mmCIF file of C-alpha atoms and ligand atoms in Angstrom:
data_model
loop_
_atom_site.group_PDB
_atom_site.id
_atom_site.type_symbol
_atom_site.label_atom_id
_atom_site.label_comp_id
_atom_site.label_asym_id
_atom_site.label_seq_id
_atom_site.Cartn_x
_atom_site.Cartn_y
_atom_site.Cartn_z
ATOM 1 C CA UNK U 1 1.107 -0.876 -23.465
ATOM 2 C CA UNK U 2 3.215 -0.202 -20.375
ATOM 3 C CA UNK U 3 2.392 -2.287 -17.525
ATOM 4 C CA UNK U 4 1.451 -1.212 -13.948
ATOM 5 C CA UNK U 5 1.509 -3.554 -10.760
ATOM 6 C CA UNK U 6 0.818 -2.827 -7.121
ATOM 7 C CA UNK U 7 -0.888 -4.410 -4.072
ATOM 8 C CA UNK U 8 -2.222 -3.951 -0.637
ATOM 9 C CA UNK U 9 -1.840 -6.621 2.248
ATOM 10 C CA UNK U 10 -5.079 -7.838 3.482
ATOM 11 C CA UNK U 11 -4.288 -7.023 7.064
ATOM 12 C CA UNK U 12 -6.639 -4.980 9.269
ATOM 13 C CA UNK U 13 -8.749 -2.514 7.697
ATOM 14 C CA UNK U 14 -7.648 -0.351 4.641
ATOM 15 C CA UNK U 15 -7.029 3.132 5.723
ATOM 16 C CA UNK U 16 -6.704 6.653 4.384
ATOM 17 C CA UNK U 17 -2.682 6.269 3.825
ATOM 18 C CA UNK U 18 -3.308 3.045 1.592
ATOM 19 C CA UNK U 19 -5.983 4.958 -0.292
ATOM 20 C CA UNK U 20 -4.371 8.250 -0.872
ATOM 21 C CA UNK U 21 -0.917 6.838 -1.218
ATOM 22 C CA UNK U 22 -1.899 4.041 -3.420
ATOM 23 C CA UNK U 23 -5.245 2.712 -4.557
ATOM 24 C CA UNK U 24 -6.778 6.360 -5.498
ATOM 25 C CA UNK U 25 -3.724 6.526 -7.983
ATOM 26 C CA UNK U 26 -4.277 3.103 -9.402
ATOM 27 C CA UNK U 27 -7.808 4.281 -10.645
ATOM 28 C CA UNK U 28 -6.355 6.951 -12.721
ATOM 29 C CA UNK U 29 -3.773 4.520 -14.243
ATOM 30 C CA UNK U 30 -6.426 1.868 -15.798
ATOM 31 C CA UNK U 31 -7.106 3.631 -18.821
ATOM 32 C CA UNK U 32 -3.580 4.420 -19.913
ATOM 33 C CA UNK U 33 -1.712 1.183 -18.876
ATOM 34 C CA UNK U 34 -2.347 -2.519 -18.701
ATOM 35 C CA UNK U 35 -2.895 -2.828 -14.944
ATOM 36 C CA UNK U 36 -2.539 -5.664 -12.428
ATOM 37 C CA UNK U 37 -3.818 -4.958 -8.840
ATOM 38 C CA UNK U 38 -2.940 -7.898 -6.318
ATOM 39 C CA UNK U 39 -4.320 -8.650 -2.933
ATOM 40 C CA UNK U 40 -0.966 -9.779 -1.506
ATOM 41 C CA UNK U 41 -2.100 -12.281 1.135
ATOM 42 C CA UNK U 42 1.330 -14.191 1.256
ATOM 43 C CA UNK U 43 2.695 -10.878 2.591
ATOM 44 C CA UNK U 44 0.003 -10.721 5.419
ATOM 45 C CA UNK U 45 1.288 -13.855 6.874
ATOM 46 C CA UNK U 46 4.817 -12.669 7.658
ATOM 47 C CA UNK U 47 3.613 -11.207 11.077
ATOM 48 C CA UNK U 48 1.515 -12.972 13.555
ATOM 49 C CA UNK U 49 -2.133 -13.036 12.069
ATOM 50 C CA UNK U 50 -5.357 -14.325 12.835
ATOM 51 C CA UNK U 51 -6.217 -17.339 10.472
ATOM 52 C CA UNK U 52 -9.887 -16.837 10.633
ATOM 53 C CA UNK U 53 -9.520 -13.156 9.728
ATOM 54 C CA UNK U 54 -7.224 -13.614 6.721
ATOM 55 C CA UNK U 55 -9.914 -14.901 4.147
ATOM 56 C CA UNK U 56 -12.313 -12.265 5.175
ATOM 57 C CA UNK U 57 -9.679 -9.566 4.737
ATOM 58 C CA UNK U 58 -8.776 -10.823 1.333
ATOM 59 C CA UNK U 59 -12.328 -10.574 0.382
ATOM 60 C CA UNK U 60 -12.860 -7.158 2.021
ATOM 61 C CA UNK U 61 -9.901 -5.531 0.324
ATOM 62 C CA UNK U 62 -10.909 -6.908 -3.053
ATOM 63 C CA UNK U 63 -14.189 -5.350 -2.669
ATOM 64 C CA UNK U 64 -12.618 -2.058 -1.541
ATOM 65 C CA UNK U 65 -10.469 -2.043 -4.677
ATOM 66 C CA UNK U 66 -13.606 -2.137 -6.725
ATOM 67 C CA UNK U 67 -15.560 0.290 -4.481
ATOM 68 C CA UNK U 68 -12.570 2.825 -4.857
ATOM 69 C CA UNK U 69 -13.014 2.599 -8.592
ATOM 70 C CA UNK U 70 -10.884 -0.329 -10.098
ATOM 71 C CA UNK U 71 -12.680 -1.526 -12.938
ATOM 72 C CA UNK U 72 -12.392 -5.226 -13.600
ATOM 73 C CA UNK U 73 -13.207 -4.726 -17.334
ATOM 74 C CA UNK U 74 -9.955 -2.780 -17.456
ATOM 75 C CA UNK U 75 -7.595 -3.963 -14.751
ATOM 76 C CA UNK U 76 -6.749 -7.583 -13.596
ATOM 77 C CA UNK U 77 -7.588 -7.907 -9.858
ATOM 78 C CA UNK U 78 -6.411 -11.084 -8.130
ATOM 79 C CA UNK U 79 -5.228 -12.775 -4.955
ATOM 80 C CA UNK U 80 -1.391 -13.331 -4.792
ATOM 81 C CA UNK U 81 -1.611 -16.867 -3.340
ATOM 82 C CA UNK U 82 -3.810 -17.936 -6.279
ATOM 83 C CA UNK U 83 -0.941 -17.662 -8.581
ATOM 84 C CA UNK U 84 1.872 -20.064 -7.346
ATOM 85 C CA UNK U 85 4.410 -18.566 -9.607
ATOM 86 C CA UNK U 86 4.920 -15.494 -7.232
ATOM 87 C CA UNK U 87 6.321 -17.756 -4.547
ATOM 88 C CA UNK U 88 8.335 -19.795 -7.116
ATOM 89 C CA UNK U 89 9.707 -16.756 -8.635
ATOM 90 C CA UNK U 90 10.611 -15.471 -5.109
ATOM 91 C CA UNK U 91 12.793 -18.535 -4.242
ATOM 92 C CA UNK U 92 14.755 -18.071 -7.485
ATOM 93 C CA UNK U 93 15.366 -14.271 -6.542
ATOM 94 C CA UNK U 94 16.072 -15.250 -2.900
ATOM 95 C CA UNK U 95 18.939 -17.324 -4.330
ATOM 96 C CA UNK U 96 20.530 -14.313 -5.932
ATOM 97 C CA UNK U 97 19.983 -11.852 -3.169
ATOM 98 C CA UNK U 98 22.778 -11.131 -0.849
ATOM 99 C CA UNK U 99 21.644 -11.300 2.946
ATOM 100 C CA UNK U 100 23.074 -7.813 3.471
ATOM 101 C CA UNK U 101 20.817 -6.152 0.929
ATOM 102 C CA UNK U 102 17.826 -7.438 3.011
ATOM 103 C CA UNK U 103 19.450 -6.423 6.413
ATOM 104 C CA UNK U 104 19.312 -2.735 5.072
ATOM 105 C CA UNK U 105 15.519 -2.655 4.614
ATOM 106 C CA UNK U 106 14.027 -0.106 7.087
ATOM 107 C CA UNK U 107 10.459 -1.953 7.222
ATOM 108 C CA UNK U 108 12.173 -5.121 8.334
ATOM 109 C CA UNK U 109 14.157 -3.018 11.127
ATOM 110 C CA UNK U 110 10.788 -1.330 12.096
ATOM 111 C CA UNK U 111 8.587 -4.643 12.050
ATOM 112 C CA UNK U 112 11.026 -6.867 13.796
ATOM 113 C CA UNK U 113 11.758 -4.295 16.566
ATOM 114 C CA UNK U 114 8.754 -5.474 18.677
ATOM 115 C CA UNK U 115 9.621 -9.053 18.715
ATOM 116 C CA UNK U 116 13.346 -8.732 18.141
ATOM 117 C CA UNK U 117 15.145 -9.762 15.119
ATOM 118 C CA UNK U 118 15.928 -13.312 16.554
ATOM 119 C CA UNK U 119 12.288 -13.879 16.759
ATOM 120 C CA UNK U 120 10.889 -12.352 13.566
ATOM 121 C CA UNK U 121 9.697 -14.737 10.895
ATOM 122 C CA UNK U 122 12.127 -15.486 8.032
ATOM 123 C CA UNK U 123 9.152 -14.604 5.761
ATOM 124 C CA UNK U 124 9.285 -11.056 7.115
ATOM 125 C CA UNK U 125 12.941 -10.935 6.247
ATOM 126 C CA UNK U 126 12.625 -12.258 2.687
ATOM 127 C CA UNK U 127 9.313 -10.202 2.258
ATOM 128 C CA UNK U 128 11.035 -7.763 -0.301
ATOM 129 C CA UNK U 129 12.011 -10.661 -2.323
ATOM 130 C CA UNK U 130 8.405 -11.815 -2.707
ATOM 131 C CA UNK U 131 7.257 -8.239 -3.503
ATOM 132 C CA UNK U 132 9.977 -8.113 -6.083
ATOM 133 C CA UNK U 133 8.806 -11.373 -7.693
ATOM 134 C CA UNK U 134 5.237 -9.679 -7.707
ATOM 135 C CA UNK U 135 6.798 -6.911 -9.783
ATOM 136 C CA UNK U 136 9.276 -8.863 -12.004
ATOM 137 C CA UNK U 137 6.994 -11.695 -12.722
ATOM 138 C CA UNK U 138 4.868 -9.521 -14.969
ATOM 139 C CA UNK U 139 7.917 -7.495 -16.357
ATOM 140 C CA UNK U 140 6.171 -4.488 -14.943
ATOM 141 C CA UNK U 141 7.256 -0.927 -16.084
ATOM 142 C CA UNK U 142 5.741 1.079 -13.159
ATOM 143 C CA UNK U 143 4.711 0.477 -9.564
ATOM 144 C CA UNK U 144 2.438 2.961 -7.908
ATOM 145 C CA UNK U 145 3.055 3.050 -4.276
ATOM 146 C CA UNK U 146 3.352 5.427 -1.070
ATOM 147 C CA UNK U 147 6.528 6.773 0.053
ATOM 148 C CA UNK U 148 7.240 3.908 2.452
ATOM 149 C CA UNK U 149 7.533 1.353 -0.273
ATOM 150 C CA UNK U 150 10.320 3.306 -2.127
ATOM 151 C CA UNK U 151 13.174 1.384 -0.748
ATOM 152 C CA UNK U 152 11.591 -1.921 -1.557
ATOM 153 C CA UNK U 153 11.129 -0.837 -5.246
ATOM 154 C CA UNK U 154 14.702 0.213 -5.191
ATOM 155 C CA UNK U 155 15.776 -3.147 -4.048
ATOM 156 C CA UNK U 156 13.643 -4.765 -6.712
ATOM 157 C CA UNK U 157 15.522 -2.730 -9.268
ATOM 158 C CA UNK U 158 18.843 -3.863 -7.792
ATOM 159 C CA UNK U 159 17.748 -7.432 -7.830
ATOM 160 C CA UNK U 160 16.657 -7.298 -11.322
ATOM 161 C CA UNK U 161 19.801 -5.901 -12.343
ATOM 162 C CA UNK U 162 21.827 -8.420 -10.624
ATOM 163 C CA UNK U 163 20.056 -11.300 -11.958
ATOM 164 C CA UNK U 164 20.171 -9.741 -15.572
ATOM 165 C CA UNK U 165 23.743 -9.442 -15.081
ATOM 166 C CA UNK U 166 24.407 -12.827 -13.656
ATOM 167 C CA UNK U 167 22.243 -14.958 -15.813
ATOM 168 C CA UNK U 168 21.250 -12.708 -18.819
ATOM 169 C CA UNK U 169 23.446 -11.308 -21.401
ATOM 170 C CA UNK U 170 25.831 -12.626 -24.144
ATOM 171 C CA UNK U 171 27.961 -14.956 -21.798
ATOM 172 C CA UNK U 172 24.987 -17.055 -21.157
ATOM 173 C CA UNK U 173 23.529 -16.973 -24.760
ATOM 174 C CA UNK U 174 26.931 -18.775 -25.765
ATOM 175 C CA UNK U 175 26.240 -21.437 -23.188
ATOM 176 C CA UNK U 176 22.673 -21.893 -24.454
ATOM 177 C CA UNK U 177 20.941 -19.534 -22.297
ATOM 178 C CA UNK U 178 18.326 -17.011 -23.089
ATOM 179 C CA UNK U 179 20.723 -13.961 -23.433
ATOM 180 C CA UNK U 180 19.513 -10.507 -23.343
ATOM 181 C CA UNK U 181 17.733 -8.894 -20.223
ATOM 182 C CA UNK U 182 15.852 -11.476 -18.206
ATOM 183 C CA UNK U 183 13.857 -8.764 -16.303
ATOM 184 C CA UNK U 184 12.557 -5.235 -16.936
ATOM 185 C CA UNK U 185 13.807 -2.513 -14.365
ATOM 186 C CA UNK U 186 10.660 -1.254 -12.738
ATOM 187 C CA UNK U 187 10.169 2.422 -11.779
ATOM 188 C CA UNK U 188 8.166 3.597 -8.724
ATOM 189 C CA UNK U 189 5.197 5.967 -9.279
ATOM 190 C CA UNK U 190 4.797 8.023 -5.922
ATOM 191 C CA UNK U 191 2.350 10.609 -5.879
ATOM 192 C CA UNK U 192 3.177 14.232 -5.233
ATOM 193 C CA UNK U 193 0.292 14.603 -2.582
ATOM 194 C CA UNK U 194 -0.718 11.657 -0.329
ATOM 195 C CA UNK U 195 2.635 9.764 -0.469
ATOM 196 C CA UNK U 196 2.997 9.809 3.397
ATOM 197 C CA UNK U 197 -0.279 10.393 5.216
ATOM 198 C CA UNK U 198 0.539 10.889 8.814
ATOM 199 C CA UNK U 199 -1.102 9.560 11.958
ATOM 200 C CA UNK U 200 -3.911 11.575 13.337
ATOM 201 C CA UNK U 201 -2.314 11.416 16.943
ATOM 202 C CA UNK U 202 1.188 12.101 16.036
ATOM 203 C CA UNK U 203 2.098 14.170 13.010
ATOM 204 C CA UNK U 204 5.508 12.598 12.794
ATOM 205 C CA UNK U 205 4.660 8.972 12.384
ATOM 206 C CA UNK U 206 3.026 7.676 9.569
ATOM 207 C CA UNK U 207 -0.576 6.403 9.446
ATOM 208 C CA UNK U 208 -0.461 2.603 9.748
ATOM 209 C CA UNK U 209 -2.805 -0.486 10.311
ATOM 210 C CA UNK U 210 -0.451 -1.726 13.058
ATOM 211 C CA UNK U 211 -0.631 1.377 15.223
ATOM 212 C CA UNK U 212 -2.266 0.228 18.427
ATOM 213 C CA UNK U 213 -4.903 3.117 18.620
ATOM 214 C CA UNK U 214 -7.514 3.298 15.945
ATOM 215 C CA UNK U 215 -7.779 7.005 16.733
ATOM 216 C CA UNK U 216 -4.635 7.489 14.777
ATOM 217 C CA UNK U 217 -6.126 6.553 11.321
ATOM 218 C CA UNK U 218 -9.242 6.932 9.371
ATOM 219 C CA UNK U 219 -10.259 3.636 7.893
ATOM 220 C CA UNK U 220 -12.084 3.878 4.625
ATOM 221 C CA UNK U 221 -15.133 2.015 6.032
ATOM 222 C CA UNK U 222 -15.312 4.152 9.288
ATOM 223 C CA UNK U 223 -18.892 5.481 9.925
ATOM 224 C CA UNK U 224 -19.661 9.339 9.589
ATOM 225 C CA UNK U 225 -19.822 9.535 13.483
ATOM 226 C CA UNK U 226 -16.626 8.022 13.915
ATOM 227 C CA UNK U 227 -14.900 10.199 11.253
ATOM 228 C CA UNK U 228 -16.266 13.213 13.047
ATOM 229 C CA UNK U 229 -15.188 11.998 16.453
ATOM 230 C CA UNK U 230 -11.669 10.927 15.101
ATOM 231 C CA UNK U 231 -11.017 14.634 13.607
ATOM 232 C CA UNK U 232 -12.456 16.294 16.577
ATOM 233 C CA UNK U 233 -9.940 14.411 18.576
ATOM 234 C CA UNK U 234 -6.950 14.561 16.481
ATOM 235 C CA UNK U 235 -3.915 16.250 17.510
ATOM 236 C CA UNK U 236 -3.279 20.004 16.460
ATOM 237 C CA UNK U 237 -1.113 22.838 17.739
ATOM 238 C CA UNK U 238 -1.548 26.116 19.176
ATOM 239 C CA UNK U 239 -0.323 28.265 16.488
ATOM 240 C CA UNK U 240 -2.492 30.944 14.855
ATOM 241 C CA UNK U 241 -3.866 30.279 11.444
ATOM 242 C CA UNK U 242 -3.286 27.254 9.249
ATOM 243 C CA UNK U 243 -0.378 26.569 6.928
ATOM 244 C CA UNK U 244 1.310 23.837 4.652
ATOM 245 C CA UNK U 245 5.097 22.948 4.952
ATOM 246 C CA UNK U 246 6.034 24.266 8.316
ATOM 247 C CA UNK U 247 8.206 21.588 10.010
ATOM 248 C CA UNK U 248 7.278 22.660 13.387
ATOM 249 C CA UNK U 249 3.791 22.089 12.588
ATOM 250 C CA UNK U 250 3.582 18.451 11.068
ATOM 251 C CA UNK U 251 -0.102 17.797 12.054
ATOM 252 C CA UNK U 252 -1.171 20.992 10.437
ATOM 253 C CA UNK U 253 0.648 19.986 7.160
ATOM 254 C CA UNK U 254 -0.935 16.567 7.462
ATOM 255 C CA UNK U 255 -4.575 17.609 7.835
ATOM 256 C CA UNK U 256 -4.314 20.335 5.269
ATOM 257 C CA UNK U 257 -2.903 17.766 2.724
ATOM 258 C CA UNK U 258 -5.759 15.357 3.530
ATOM 259 C CA UNK U 259 -8.281 18.046 3.002
ATOM 260 C CA UNK U 260 -6.744 19.163 -0.273
ATOM 261 C CA UNK U 261 -6.669 15.790 -1.843
ATOM 262 C CA UNK U 262 -10.203 14.662 -0.640
ATOM 263 C CA UNK U 263 -11.864 17.923 -1.578
ATOM 264 C CA UNK U 264 -10.163 17.819 -5.083
ATOM 265 C CA UNK U 265 -8.831 21.452 -4.631
ATOM 266 C CA UNK U 266 -5.382 22.981 -5.443
ATOM 267 C CA UNK U 267 -2.934 23.524 -2.796
ATOM 268 C CA UNK U 268 -2.999 27.362 -3.322
ATOM 269 C CA UNK U 269 -6.919 27.154 -3.079
ATOM 270 C CA UNK U 270 -6.825 25.483 0.267
ATOM 271 C CA UNK U 271 -3.917 28.054 1.460
ATOM 272 C CA UNK U 272 -6.052 30.941 0.653
ATOM 273 C CA UNK U 273 -9.203 29.316 2.083
ATOM 274 C CA UNK U 274 -7.624 28.047 5.302
ATOM 275 C CA UNK U 275 -4.996 30.425 6.261
ATOM 276 C CA UNK U 276 -6.961 32.198 8.817
ATOM 277 C CA UNK U 277 -8.940 29.405 10.105
ATOM 278 C CA UNK U 278 -8.929 28.133 13.760
ATOM 279 C CA UNK U 279 -9.018 24.447 14.347
ATOM 280 C CA UNK U 280 -12.589 24.717 15.361
ATOM 281 C CA UNK U 281 -13.506 26.129 11.982
ATOM 282 C CA UNK U 282 -11.239 23.800 10.129
ATOM 283 C CA UNK U 283 -11.929 20.431 11.598
ATOM 284 C CA UNK U 284 -15.721 20.110 10.825
ATOM 285 C CA UNK U 285 -14.779 21.214 7.423
ATOM 286 C CA UNK U 286 -12.223 18.369 6.974
ATOM 287 C CA UNK U 287 -14.554 15.989 8.548
ATOM 288 C CA UNK U 288 -17.341 16.802 6.053
ATOM 289 C CA UNK U 289 -14.972 16.584 3.059
ATOM 290 C CA UNK U 290 -13.715 13.274 4.354
ATOM 291 C CA UNK U 291 -17.282 11.864 4.563
ATOM 292 C CA UNK U 292 -18.301 13.331 1.305
ATOM 293 C CA UNK U 293 -15.273 11.562 -0.508
ATOM 294 C CA UNK U 294 -15.676 8.315 1.432
ATOM 295 C CA UNK U 295 -19.470 7.740 1.477
ATOM 296 C CA UNK U 296 -19.906 6.777 -2.178
ATOM 297 C CA UNK U 297 -16.826 4.187 -1.700
ATOM 298 C CA UNK U 298 -18.692 2.810 1.285
ATOM 299 C CA UNK U 299 -22.019 2.422 -0.432
ATOM 300 C CA UNK U 300 -20.488 0.749 -3.314
ATOM 301 C CA UNK U 301 -18.592 -1.532 -1.093
ATOM 302 C CA UNK U 302 -21.697 -3.068 0.634
ATOM 303 C CA UNK U 303 -23.383 -3.445 -2.900
ATOM 304 C CA UNK U 304 -20.185 -5.440 -4.267
ATOM 305 C CA UNK U 305 -20.025 -7.511 -1.217
ATOM 306 C CA UNK U 306 -23.770 -8.458 -1.554
ATOM 307 C CA UNK U 307 -23.788 -9.122 -5.302
ATOM 308 C CA UNK U 308 -20.354 -10.998 -5.712
ATOM 309 C CA UNK U 309 -20.355 -13.600 -3.263
ATOM 310 C CA UNK U 310 -19.681 -16.279 -5.812
ATOM 311 C CA UNK U 311 -16.944 -14.195 -7.741
ATOM 312 C CA UNK U 312 -14.658 -13.503 -4.777
ATOM 313 C CA UNK U 313 -13.354 -16.918 -3.529
ATOM 314 C CA UNK U 314 -11.802 -17.304 -0.209
ATOM 315 C CA UNK U 315 -7.979 -17.321 -0.487
ATOM 316 C CA UNK U 316 -6.797 -20.874 -0.307
ATOM 317 C CA UNK U 317 -3.908 -20.374 2.223
ATOM 318 C CA UNK U 318 -6.192 -18.982 4.747
ATOM 319 C CA UNK U 319 -8.523 -21.938 4.348
ATOM 320 C CA UNK U 320 -5.493 -24.260 4.607
ATOM 321 C CA UNK U 321 -4.332 -22.795 7.795
ATOM 322 C CA UNK U 322 -7.663 -22.716 9.420
ATOM 323 C CA UNK U 323 -8.226 -26.351 8.921
ATOM 324 C CA UNK U 324 -4.648 -26.997 10.753
ATOM 325 C CA UNK U 325 -6.275 -25.203 13.553
ATOM 326 C CA UNK U 326 -9.692 -27.186 13.815
HETATM 327 P P1 TYM H 1 0.896 -2.078 2.326
HETATM 328 O O1 TYM H 1 -0.233 -3.020 2.341
HETATM 329 O O2 TYM H 1 1.624 -1.733 3.674
HETATM 330 O O3 TYM H 1 0.278 -0.736 1.782
HETATM 331 C C1 TYM H 1 -0.295 -0.704 0.570
HETATM 332 C C2 TYM H 1 0.092 0.560 0.058
HETATM 333 O O4 TYM H 1 -0.428 1.711 0.694
HETATM 334 C C3 TYM H 1 0.781 2.554 0.866
HETATM 335 N N1 TYM H 1 0.787 3.361 2.306
HETATM 336 C C4 TYM H 1 0.791 4.709 2.449
HETATM 337 N N2 TYM H 1 0.664 5.600 1.619
HETATM 338 C C5 TYM H 1 0.584 6.893 2.014
HETATM 339 N N3 TYM H 1 0.612 7.101 3.455
HETATM 340 C C6 TYM H 1 0.755 6.059 4.420
HETATM 341 N N4 TYM H 1 0.618 6.307 5.654
HETATM 342 C C7 TYM H 1 0.772 4.805 3.823
HETATM 343 N N5 TYM H 1 0.604 3.578 4.430
HETATM 344 C C8 TYM H 1 0.583 2.607 3.364
HETATM 345 C C9 TYM H 1 2.049 1.692 0.654
HETATM 346 O O5 TYM H 1 3.128 2.558 0.319
HETATM 347 C C10 TYM H 1 1.461 0.916 -0.356
HETATM 348 O O6 TYM H 1 1.590 1.415 -1.638
HETATM 349 N N6 TYM H 1 4.723 -4.368 0.305
HETATM 350 C C11 TYM H 1 3.619 -3.713 0.177
HETATM 351 C C12 TYM H 1 2.598 -4.541 -0.796
HETATM 352 C C13 TYM H 1 2.973 -5.158 -2.037
HETATM 353 C C14 TYM H 1 3.424 -4.382 -3.145
HETATM 354 C C15 TYM H 1 3.580 -5.415 -4.195
HETATM 355 C C16 TYM H 1 3.162 -3.135 -3.574
HETATM 356 C C17 TYM H 1 3.423 -6.456 -2.068
HETATM 357 N N7 TYM H 1 3.776 -6.677 -3.409
HETATM 358 C C18 TYM H 1 4.125 -5.222 -5.396
HETATM 359 C C19 TYM H 1 3.545 -2.911 -5.067
HETATM 360 C C20 TYM H 1 3.950 -4.029 -5.716
HETATM 361 C C21 TYM H 1 2.821 -3.272 1.425
HETATM 362 O O7 TYM H 1 3.314 -3.983 2.469
HETATM 363 O O8 TYM H 1 1.949 -2.320 1.219
#
C-alpha cells in the first residue's frame, strides 16, 4: 500500500480552511492508503504560544480529527513530539539544507514579518526541515495539504533528492554505505475545491488561525448562532447575481465554493441554483448548509472528548514547558 502523511498544528482552533483543504480529504484516503495523521505540536511552538494552551489544543485537535471521520482502526493518529525521531531526522536534514533554500520560503517571510526576521525564532526558520522530516521519516508517497503548503512539499522533494544524491547511490555503496535511494520523493495531493479557502472579511487573503479577527473564519466548533452571525456579516459585493471565477468578485467565488463543498453539490448545480440569487437569499442558505455539515462533527467531538480522557494523553513538550513556568 502507498503511504499518506499529513498534519495540522495545534494552534488556536481548527477552521474551515484546515478542514476543507486538508482533514476532509484525509478521510477519503483512509481506505485506499496506509495513512498517518499527526498533530504537529513541535511546529506549534515556532511562534510565541501559550504553554497552558498547547496540551489542550493538542488533545482538541486529535479529537477533531476523529470527529471529522478519521478512523483509528484504519489510520495512525499520533502527536509529533511523542516520536523523537522527527526532531532527530530534522537535524540530519537541516545539516544538508542550504540556508538559501529556507530563505525562499514564503511562509517564513509572512510569519516573520510582524516581529522582523531578526527576532523570528530559529525554529520558525527551520520549520520546513521539520515538516520534511515528518514526511520522509515514513517514506511517504503522498501528502494531502492545502495550497499554502505546496512550497514546503516542493522543498521536501528537493531535500530528499539532495540527500539521496549526497549520501545514497553507488559511490557510497562502494564505501560501505547503504546505496540506492535513501528517501522516497513525496508528492503533494492538493484538492480541486477547497485548497485555498479565503477569509470571510477579505476575499483576497487566506482564511487563517492567526488573523486577528475571529469574524474572518468559521471554526469547526463555532455555535450555530455564531455561524449565522459570521455569514450575515461577511464581506460581499454589489454585483447582480452570483458567479464563480470572476476575478473582480473574490468573496463571491469563495462563498460559492464553500457552499458547493459543504452541500456536496456539483459546481454546475450551484451555478444554476445561485446565479440569480441576491446575497440576502444566499447567505441563510450558506449558513444552513454549514450548520448541517458541521453539527454532526461537533456532536461527535463532544462525545469523543467525554469518552477518551485516558486515550488522549497530554503532550510531553507542553507539560515540560508548563513546569518551567511554575
Ligand atoms: P497548518 O496547521 O497551518 O494547516 C493544516 C492544513 O490546513 C491547510 N490550510 C488550508 N487549506 C485551505 N484553505 C486555507 N485557508 C487553509 N489554511 C490552512 C494547510 O494547507 C494544511 O494542509 N506545516 C503544516 C503542518 C505540517 C504538515 C507536516 C503537513 C507539519 N508537518 C507534514 C503535511 C505533512 C502547517 O502548518 O499546516
